[in-house]
Short mmCIF file of C-alpha atoms in Angstrom, two decimals:
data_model
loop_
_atom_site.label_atom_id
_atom_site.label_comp_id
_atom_site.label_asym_id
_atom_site.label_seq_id
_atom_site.Cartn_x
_atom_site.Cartn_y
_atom_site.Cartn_z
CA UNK A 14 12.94 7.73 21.55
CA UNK A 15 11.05 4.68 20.58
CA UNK A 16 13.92 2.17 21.73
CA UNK A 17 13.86 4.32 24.94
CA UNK A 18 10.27 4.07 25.19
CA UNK A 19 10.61 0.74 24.54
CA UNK A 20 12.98 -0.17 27.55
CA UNK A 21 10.49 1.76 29.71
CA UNK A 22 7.80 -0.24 28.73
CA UNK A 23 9.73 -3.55 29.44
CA UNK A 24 10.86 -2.24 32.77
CA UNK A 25 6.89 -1.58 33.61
CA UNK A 26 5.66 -5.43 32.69
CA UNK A 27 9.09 -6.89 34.07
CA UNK A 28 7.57 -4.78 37.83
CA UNK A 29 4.33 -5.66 37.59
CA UNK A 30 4.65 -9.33 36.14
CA UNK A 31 7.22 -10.06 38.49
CA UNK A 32 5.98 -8.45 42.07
CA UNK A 33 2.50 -8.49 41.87
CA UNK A 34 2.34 -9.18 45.61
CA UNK A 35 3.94 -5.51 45.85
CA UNK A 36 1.25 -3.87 44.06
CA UNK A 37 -0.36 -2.10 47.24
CA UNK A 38 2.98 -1.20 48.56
CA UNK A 39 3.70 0.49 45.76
CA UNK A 40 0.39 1.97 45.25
CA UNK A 41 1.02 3.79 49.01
CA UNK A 42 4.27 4.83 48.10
CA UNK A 43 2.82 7.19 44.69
CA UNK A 44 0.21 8.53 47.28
CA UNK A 45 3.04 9.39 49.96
CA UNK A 46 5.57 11.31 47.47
CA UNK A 47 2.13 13.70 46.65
CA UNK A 48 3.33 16.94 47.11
CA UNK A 49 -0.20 17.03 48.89
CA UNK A 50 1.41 15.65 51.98
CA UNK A 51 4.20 18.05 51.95
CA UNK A 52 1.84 20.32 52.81
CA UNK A 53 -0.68 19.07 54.65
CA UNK A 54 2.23 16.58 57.02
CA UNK A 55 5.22 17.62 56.41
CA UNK A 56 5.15 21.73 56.61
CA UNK A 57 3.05 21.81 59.87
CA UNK A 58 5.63 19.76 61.37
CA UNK A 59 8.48 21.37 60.59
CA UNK A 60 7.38 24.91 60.62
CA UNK A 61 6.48 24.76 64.43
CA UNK A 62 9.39 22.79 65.16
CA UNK A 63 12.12 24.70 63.20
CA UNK A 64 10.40 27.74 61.43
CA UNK A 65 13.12 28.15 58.40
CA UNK A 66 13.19 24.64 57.22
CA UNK A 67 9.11 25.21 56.97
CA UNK A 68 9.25 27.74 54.64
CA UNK A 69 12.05 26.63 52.68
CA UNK A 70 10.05 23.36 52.11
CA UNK A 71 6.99 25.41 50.68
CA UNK A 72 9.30 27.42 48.50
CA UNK A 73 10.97 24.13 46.97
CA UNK A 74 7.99 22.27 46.45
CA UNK A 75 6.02 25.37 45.03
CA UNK A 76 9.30 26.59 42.66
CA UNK A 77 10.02 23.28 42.05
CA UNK A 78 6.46 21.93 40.80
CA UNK A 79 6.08 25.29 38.82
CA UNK A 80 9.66 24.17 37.03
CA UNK A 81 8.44 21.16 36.58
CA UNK A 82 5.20 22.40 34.97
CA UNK A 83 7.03 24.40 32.73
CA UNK A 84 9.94 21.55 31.68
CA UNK A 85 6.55 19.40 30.75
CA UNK A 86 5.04 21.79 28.56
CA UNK A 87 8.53 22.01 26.72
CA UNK A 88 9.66 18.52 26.90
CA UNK A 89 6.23 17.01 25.51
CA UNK A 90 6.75 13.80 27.47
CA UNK A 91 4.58 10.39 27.03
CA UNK A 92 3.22 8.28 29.34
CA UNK A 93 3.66 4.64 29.31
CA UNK A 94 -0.28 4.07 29.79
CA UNK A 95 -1.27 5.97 26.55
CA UNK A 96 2.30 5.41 24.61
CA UNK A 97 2.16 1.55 24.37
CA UNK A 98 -1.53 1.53 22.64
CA UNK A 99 -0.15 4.49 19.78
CA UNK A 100 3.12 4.02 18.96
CA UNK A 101 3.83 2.31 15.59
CA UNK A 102 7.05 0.23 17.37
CA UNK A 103 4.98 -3.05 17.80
CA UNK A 104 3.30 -3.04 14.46
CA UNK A 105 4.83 -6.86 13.78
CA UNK A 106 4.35 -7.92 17.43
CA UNK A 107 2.02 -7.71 20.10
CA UNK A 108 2.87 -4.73 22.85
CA UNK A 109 3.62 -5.54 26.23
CA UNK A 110 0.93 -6.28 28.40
CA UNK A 111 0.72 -3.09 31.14
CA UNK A 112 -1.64 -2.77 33.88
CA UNK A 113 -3.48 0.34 35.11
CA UNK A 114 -4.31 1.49 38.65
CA UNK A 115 -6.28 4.40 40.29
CA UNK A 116 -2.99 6.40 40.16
CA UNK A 117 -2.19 5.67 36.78
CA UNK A 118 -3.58 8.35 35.06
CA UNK A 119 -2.50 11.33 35.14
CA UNK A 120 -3.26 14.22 32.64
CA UNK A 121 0.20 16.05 31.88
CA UNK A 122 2.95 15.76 30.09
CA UNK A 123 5.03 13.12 31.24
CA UNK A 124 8.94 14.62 31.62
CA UNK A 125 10.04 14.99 34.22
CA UNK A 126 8.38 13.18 36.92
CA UNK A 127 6.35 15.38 39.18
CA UNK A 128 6.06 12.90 42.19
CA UNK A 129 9.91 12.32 41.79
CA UNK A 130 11.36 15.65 41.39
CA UNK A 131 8.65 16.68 44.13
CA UNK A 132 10.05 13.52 46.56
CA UNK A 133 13.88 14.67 45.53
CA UNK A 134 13.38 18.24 46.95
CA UNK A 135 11.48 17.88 49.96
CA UNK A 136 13.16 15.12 51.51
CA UNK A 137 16.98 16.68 50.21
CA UNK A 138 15.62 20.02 52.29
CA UNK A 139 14.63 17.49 55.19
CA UNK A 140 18.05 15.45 55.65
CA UNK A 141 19.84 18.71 54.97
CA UNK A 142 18.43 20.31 58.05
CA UNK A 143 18.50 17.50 60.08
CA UNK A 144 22.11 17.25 59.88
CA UNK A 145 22.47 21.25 59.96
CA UNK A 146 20.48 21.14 63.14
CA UNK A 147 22.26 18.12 64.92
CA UNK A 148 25.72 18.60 63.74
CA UNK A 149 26.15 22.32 63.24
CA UNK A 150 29.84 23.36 63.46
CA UNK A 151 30.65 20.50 65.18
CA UNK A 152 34.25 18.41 64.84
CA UNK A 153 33.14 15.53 62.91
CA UNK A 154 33.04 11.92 64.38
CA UNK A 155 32.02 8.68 63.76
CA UNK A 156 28.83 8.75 65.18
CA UNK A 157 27.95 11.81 63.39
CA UNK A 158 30.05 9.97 59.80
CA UNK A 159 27.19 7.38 60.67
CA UNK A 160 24.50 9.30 61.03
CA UNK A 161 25.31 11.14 57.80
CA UNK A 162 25.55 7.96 55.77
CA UNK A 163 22.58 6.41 57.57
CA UNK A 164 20.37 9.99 56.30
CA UNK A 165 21.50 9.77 52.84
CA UNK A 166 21.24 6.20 52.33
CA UNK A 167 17.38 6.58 53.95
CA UNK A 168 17.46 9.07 51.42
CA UNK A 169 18.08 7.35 48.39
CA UNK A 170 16.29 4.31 49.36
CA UNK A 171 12.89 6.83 49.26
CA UNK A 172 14.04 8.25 45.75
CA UNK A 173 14.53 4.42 44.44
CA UNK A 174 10.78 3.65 46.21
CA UNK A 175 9.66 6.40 44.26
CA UNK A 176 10.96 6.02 41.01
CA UNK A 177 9.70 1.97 40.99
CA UNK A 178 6.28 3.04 42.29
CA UNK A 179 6.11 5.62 39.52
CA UNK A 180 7.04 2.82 37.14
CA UNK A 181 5.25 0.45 38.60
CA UNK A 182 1.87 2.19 38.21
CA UNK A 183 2.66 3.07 34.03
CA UNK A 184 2.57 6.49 34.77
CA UNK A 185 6.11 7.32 33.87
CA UNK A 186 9.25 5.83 31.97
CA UNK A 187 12.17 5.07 34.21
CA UNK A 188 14.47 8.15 32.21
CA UNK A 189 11.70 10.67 33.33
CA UNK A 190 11.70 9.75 36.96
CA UNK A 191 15.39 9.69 36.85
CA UNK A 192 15.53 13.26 35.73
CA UNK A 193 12.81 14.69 38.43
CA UNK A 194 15.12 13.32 41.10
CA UNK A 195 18.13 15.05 39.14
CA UNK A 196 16.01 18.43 38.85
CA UNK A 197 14.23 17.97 42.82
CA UNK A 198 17.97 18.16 44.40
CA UNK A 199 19.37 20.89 41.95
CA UNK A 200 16.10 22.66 43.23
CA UNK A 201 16.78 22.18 46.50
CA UNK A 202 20.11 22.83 46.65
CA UNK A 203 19.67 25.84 44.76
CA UNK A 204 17.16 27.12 47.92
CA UNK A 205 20.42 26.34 50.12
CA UNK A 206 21.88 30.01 49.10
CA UNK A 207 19.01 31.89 49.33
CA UNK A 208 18.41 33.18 52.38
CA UNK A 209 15.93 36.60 51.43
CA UNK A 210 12.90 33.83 51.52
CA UNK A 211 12.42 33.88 55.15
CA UNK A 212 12.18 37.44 55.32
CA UNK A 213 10.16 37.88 52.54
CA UNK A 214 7.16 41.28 52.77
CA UNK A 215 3.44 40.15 51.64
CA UNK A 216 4.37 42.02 48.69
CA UNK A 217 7.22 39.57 47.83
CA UNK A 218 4.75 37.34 48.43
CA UNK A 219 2.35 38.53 45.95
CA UNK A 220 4.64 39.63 42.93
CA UNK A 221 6.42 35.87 43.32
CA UNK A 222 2.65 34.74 42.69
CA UNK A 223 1.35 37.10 40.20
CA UNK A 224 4.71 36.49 38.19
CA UNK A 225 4.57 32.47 38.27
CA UNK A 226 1.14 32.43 37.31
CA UNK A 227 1.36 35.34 34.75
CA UNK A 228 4.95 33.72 32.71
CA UNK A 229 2.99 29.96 32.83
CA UNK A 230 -0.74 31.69 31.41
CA UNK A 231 1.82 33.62 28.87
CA UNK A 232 3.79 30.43 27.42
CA UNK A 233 0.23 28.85 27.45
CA UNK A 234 -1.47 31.33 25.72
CA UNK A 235 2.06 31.89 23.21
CA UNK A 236 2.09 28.52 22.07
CA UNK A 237 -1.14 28.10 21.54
CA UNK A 238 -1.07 31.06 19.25
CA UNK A 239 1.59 28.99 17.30
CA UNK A 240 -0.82 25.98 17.25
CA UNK A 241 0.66 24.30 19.83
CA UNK A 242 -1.86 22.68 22.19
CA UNK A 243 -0.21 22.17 25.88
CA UNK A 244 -3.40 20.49 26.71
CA UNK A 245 -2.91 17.76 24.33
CA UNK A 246 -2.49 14.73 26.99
CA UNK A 247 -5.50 15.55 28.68
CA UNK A 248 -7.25 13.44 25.46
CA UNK A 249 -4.87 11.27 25.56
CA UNK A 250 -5.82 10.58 29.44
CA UNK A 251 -9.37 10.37 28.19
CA UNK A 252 -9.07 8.05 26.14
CA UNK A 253 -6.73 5.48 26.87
CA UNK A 254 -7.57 5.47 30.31
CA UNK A 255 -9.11 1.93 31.10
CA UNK A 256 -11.60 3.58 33.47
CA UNK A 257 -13.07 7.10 33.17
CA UNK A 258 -13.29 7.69 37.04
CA UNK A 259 -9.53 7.43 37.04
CA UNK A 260 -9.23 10.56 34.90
CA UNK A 261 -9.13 13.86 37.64
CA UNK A 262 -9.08 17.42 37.16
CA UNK A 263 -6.86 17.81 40.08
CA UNK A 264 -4.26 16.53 38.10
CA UNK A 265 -4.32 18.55 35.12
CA UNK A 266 -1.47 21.24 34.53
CA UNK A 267 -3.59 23.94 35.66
CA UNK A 268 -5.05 22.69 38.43
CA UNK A 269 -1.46 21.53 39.56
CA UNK A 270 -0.27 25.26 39.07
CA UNK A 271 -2.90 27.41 41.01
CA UNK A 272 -2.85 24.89 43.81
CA UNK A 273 1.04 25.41 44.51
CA UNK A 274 0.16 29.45 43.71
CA UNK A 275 -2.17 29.22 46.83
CA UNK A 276 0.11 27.96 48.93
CA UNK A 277 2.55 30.53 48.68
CA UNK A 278 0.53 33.19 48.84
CA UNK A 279 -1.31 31.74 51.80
CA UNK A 280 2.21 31.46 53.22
CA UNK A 281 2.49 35.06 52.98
CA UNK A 282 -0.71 36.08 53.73
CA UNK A 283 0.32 33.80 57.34
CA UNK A 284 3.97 35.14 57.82
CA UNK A 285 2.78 38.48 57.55
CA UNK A 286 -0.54 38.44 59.92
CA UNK A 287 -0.86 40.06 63.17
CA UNK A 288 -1.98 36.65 64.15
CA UNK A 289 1.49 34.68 63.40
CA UNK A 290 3.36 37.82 65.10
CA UNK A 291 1.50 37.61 68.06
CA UNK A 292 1.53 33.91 68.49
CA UNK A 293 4.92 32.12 66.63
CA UNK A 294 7.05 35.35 67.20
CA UNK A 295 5.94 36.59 70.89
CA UNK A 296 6.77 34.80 73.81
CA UNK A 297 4.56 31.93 73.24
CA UNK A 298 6.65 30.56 70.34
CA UNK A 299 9.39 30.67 72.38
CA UNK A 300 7.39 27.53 74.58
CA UNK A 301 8.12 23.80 73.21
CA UNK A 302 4.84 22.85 74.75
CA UNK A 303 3.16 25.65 72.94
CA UNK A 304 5.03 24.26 69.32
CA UNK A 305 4.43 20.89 69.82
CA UNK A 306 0.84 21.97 70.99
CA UNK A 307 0.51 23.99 67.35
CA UNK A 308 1.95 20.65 65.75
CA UNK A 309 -0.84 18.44 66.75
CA UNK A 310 -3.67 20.81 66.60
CA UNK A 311 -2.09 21.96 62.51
CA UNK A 312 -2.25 17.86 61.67
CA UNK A 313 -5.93 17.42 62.87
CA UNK A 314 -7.23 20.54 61.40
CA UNK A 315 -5.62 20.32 58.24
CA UNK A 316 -6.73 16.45 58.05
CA UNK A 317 -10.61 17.24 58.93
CA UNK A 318 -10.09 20.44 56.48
CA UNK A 319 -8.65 18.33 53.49
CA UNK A 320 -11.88 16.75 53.57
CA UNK A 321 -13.44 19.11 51.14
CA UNK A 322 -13.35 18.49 47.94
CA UNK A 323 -14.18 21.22 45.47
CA UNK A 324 -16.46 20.38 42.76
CA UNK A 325 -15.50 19.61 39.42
CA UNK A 326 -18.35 20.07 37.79
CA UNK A 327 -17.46 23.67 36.51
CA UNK A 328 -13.93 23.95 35.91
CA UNK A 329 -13.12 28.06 36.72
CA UNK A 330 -14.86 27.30 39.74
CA UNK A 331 -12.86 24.00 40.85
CA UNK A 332 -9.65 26.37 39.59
CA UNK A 333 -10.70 28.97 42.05
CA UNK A 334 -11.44 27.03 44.58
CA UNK A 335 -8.70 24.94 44.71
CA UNK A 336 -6.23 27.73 44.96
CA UNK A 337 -8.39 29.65 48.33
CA UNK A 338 -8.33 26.31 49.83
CA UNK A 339 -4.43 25.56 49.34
CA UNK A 340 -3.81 29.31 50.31
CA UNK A 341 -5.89 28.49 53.45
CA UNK A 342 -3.70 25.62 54.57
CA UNK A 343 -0.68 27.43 55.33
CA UNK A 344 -2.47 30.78 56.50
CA UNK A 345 -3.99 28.17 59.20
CA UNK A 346 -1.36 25.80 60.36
CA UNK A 347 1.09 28.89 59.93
CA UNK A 348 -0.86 31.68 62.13
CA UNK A 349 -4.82 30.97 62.74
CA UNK A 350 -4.06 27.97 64.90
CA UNK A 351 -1.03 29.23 66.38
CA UNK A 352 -3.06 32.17 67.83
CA UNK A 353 -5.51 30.10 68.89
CA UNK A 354 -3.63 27.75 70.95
CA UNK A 355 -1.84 30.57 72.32
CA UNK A 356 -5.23 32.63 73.48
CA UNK A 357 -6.57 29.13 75.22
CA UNK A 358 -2.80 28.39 76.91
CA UNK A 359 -2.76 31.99 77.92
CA UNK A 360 -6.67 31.82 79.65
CA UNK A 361 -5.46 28.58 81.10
CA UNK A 362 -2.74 29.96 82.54
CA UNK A 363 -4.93 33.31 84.08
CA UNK A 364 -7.09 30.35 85.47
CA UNK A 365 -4.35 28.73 86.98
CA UNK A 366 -3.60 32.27 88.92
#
């Protein structure tokens, strides 16, 4: 693993010695595979616009992070940032000079690559349904050959911007962002046959929750009683990282895990509201105007509500409050702010008589 290591570490200096001009493009392009803006961007968008490929995003990015979670705690991963300054491989020669940024730091495990495997599901679930939606059962022709090739090669030219950015930054070795984007389309793909998701009851909801959270507490709390510490990087991060303000909470395993929780159970809570049925599923959803109306009003409200920051002063607290304010998100692009554009179209329209 060394020699592999090793490579990774060249690859990192070779980036950053080489494109130094690029540094802010690649900076952008870590903060744009976030699975933050899946949620926040991405699922407001497509859930008013075409209500299926909206949930299955949530249930790829959620399933998939929580995979990814667990394939970190197993795989016991380094990160180029802390790896370079302990290993024992450059004991007769210097190491490899490697740079840190703001996004460098991160407090997992290092394999696979969250932001990759992350990137590799959402945007296979997005090409997927734009082609299902514009080609259907259509005869294939050229135009639609090109517009195939033109997806997947957009496509793989995001994974690639991913995967350099991740490299870029020293947060992860070029075999561990390879394998996210391996594991974020198997995900994905996987999601393609199952179709019980956008029917799922509250109580679906909940007991797909309760059980994700409750098998990741138990391998915590199992290992640990074997002596193994899953929290280990988190020192690590700590202290190799070159400044301390670069070291989050919201990027700790934990953290990570009850924030994905809360959105799927606020996506339940939403699908299954009185609110949502009234609004999305009555005979305003049926309206373009009113969807592209919910769009716009979901973007600004989640934008001015992703303002708040929970403290991090007191960890349980920044735990629980980061899960009621990622459950929030979808319960209000997904059904509050339907409804409510819906009651002020329908006063408008009573006006208008």
């Amino acid at each position: 693993m060394d020699l592999l290591h090793h490579s990774g570490i060249q690859a990192t200096h070779y980036l950053q010695a080489s494109y130094p001009g690029s540094q802010d493009w690649f900076l952008f392009v870590s903060f744009a595979a976030d699975l933050r803006n899946t949620f926040f961007i991405l699922f407001p968008i497509w859930f008013h616009l075409c209500e299926a490929v909206g949930i299955k995003l949530i249930w790829v990015a959620v399933i998939g992070d929580w995979l990814n979670l667990v394939f970190k705690w197993i795989l016991f991963g380094q990160r180029p940032y802390w790896w370079v300054h302990e290993t024992g491989f450059y004991h007769n020669t210097s190491a490899p000079p490697i740079q840190q940024f703001p996004v460098t730091c991160e407090t997992g495990p290092g394999s696979p690559s969250g932001h990759a495997m992350g990137s590799a599901g959402v945007y296979y679930v997005t090409v997927t349904a734009i082609l299902s939606i514009i080609l259907g059962n259509k005869q294939p022709s050229w135009k639609h050959r090109f517009l195939r090739a033109a997806l997947w090669a957009a496509f793989w030219a995001i994974q690639v911007c991913v995967c350099l950015s991740r490299v870029f930054v020293a947060a992860h070795f070029p075999h561990q962002v390879i394998a996210g984007v391996i594991s974020g389309m198997l995900v994905a793909e996987s999601f393609q046959r199952i179709h019980s998701i956008y029917e799922a009851s509250l109580q679906r909801y909940v007991a797909t929750t309760l059980f994700l959270f409750s098998f990741a507490l138990g391998f915590y709390l199992l290992l640990k009683c074997l002596g193994v510490d899953l929290l280990w990087t988190l020192e690590k991060a700590k202290r190799w990282c070159e400044n301390p303000e670069w070291v989050h909470l919201d990027t700790t395993p934990f953290a990570g895990l009850l924030r994905n929780l809360g959105i799927l159970f606020g996506l339940g809570l939403a699908l299954n509201s009185p609110m949502y049925l009234e609004s999305c599923r009555g005979k305003p959803g049926q309206r373009l105007s009113f969807r592209l109306s919910c769009v716009a009003a979901s973007l600004v409200t989640l934008h001015l509500f992703d303002s708040f920051k929970p403290p991090a002063k007191v960890e349980l607290l920044f735990y629980l409050l980061s899960f009621c304010k990622s459950a929030a998100v979808p319960l209000a692009a997904a059904a509050l702010v339907p409804y409510c554009v819906s009651q002020l179209l329908s006063q408008k329209e009573k006006k208008a008589v």
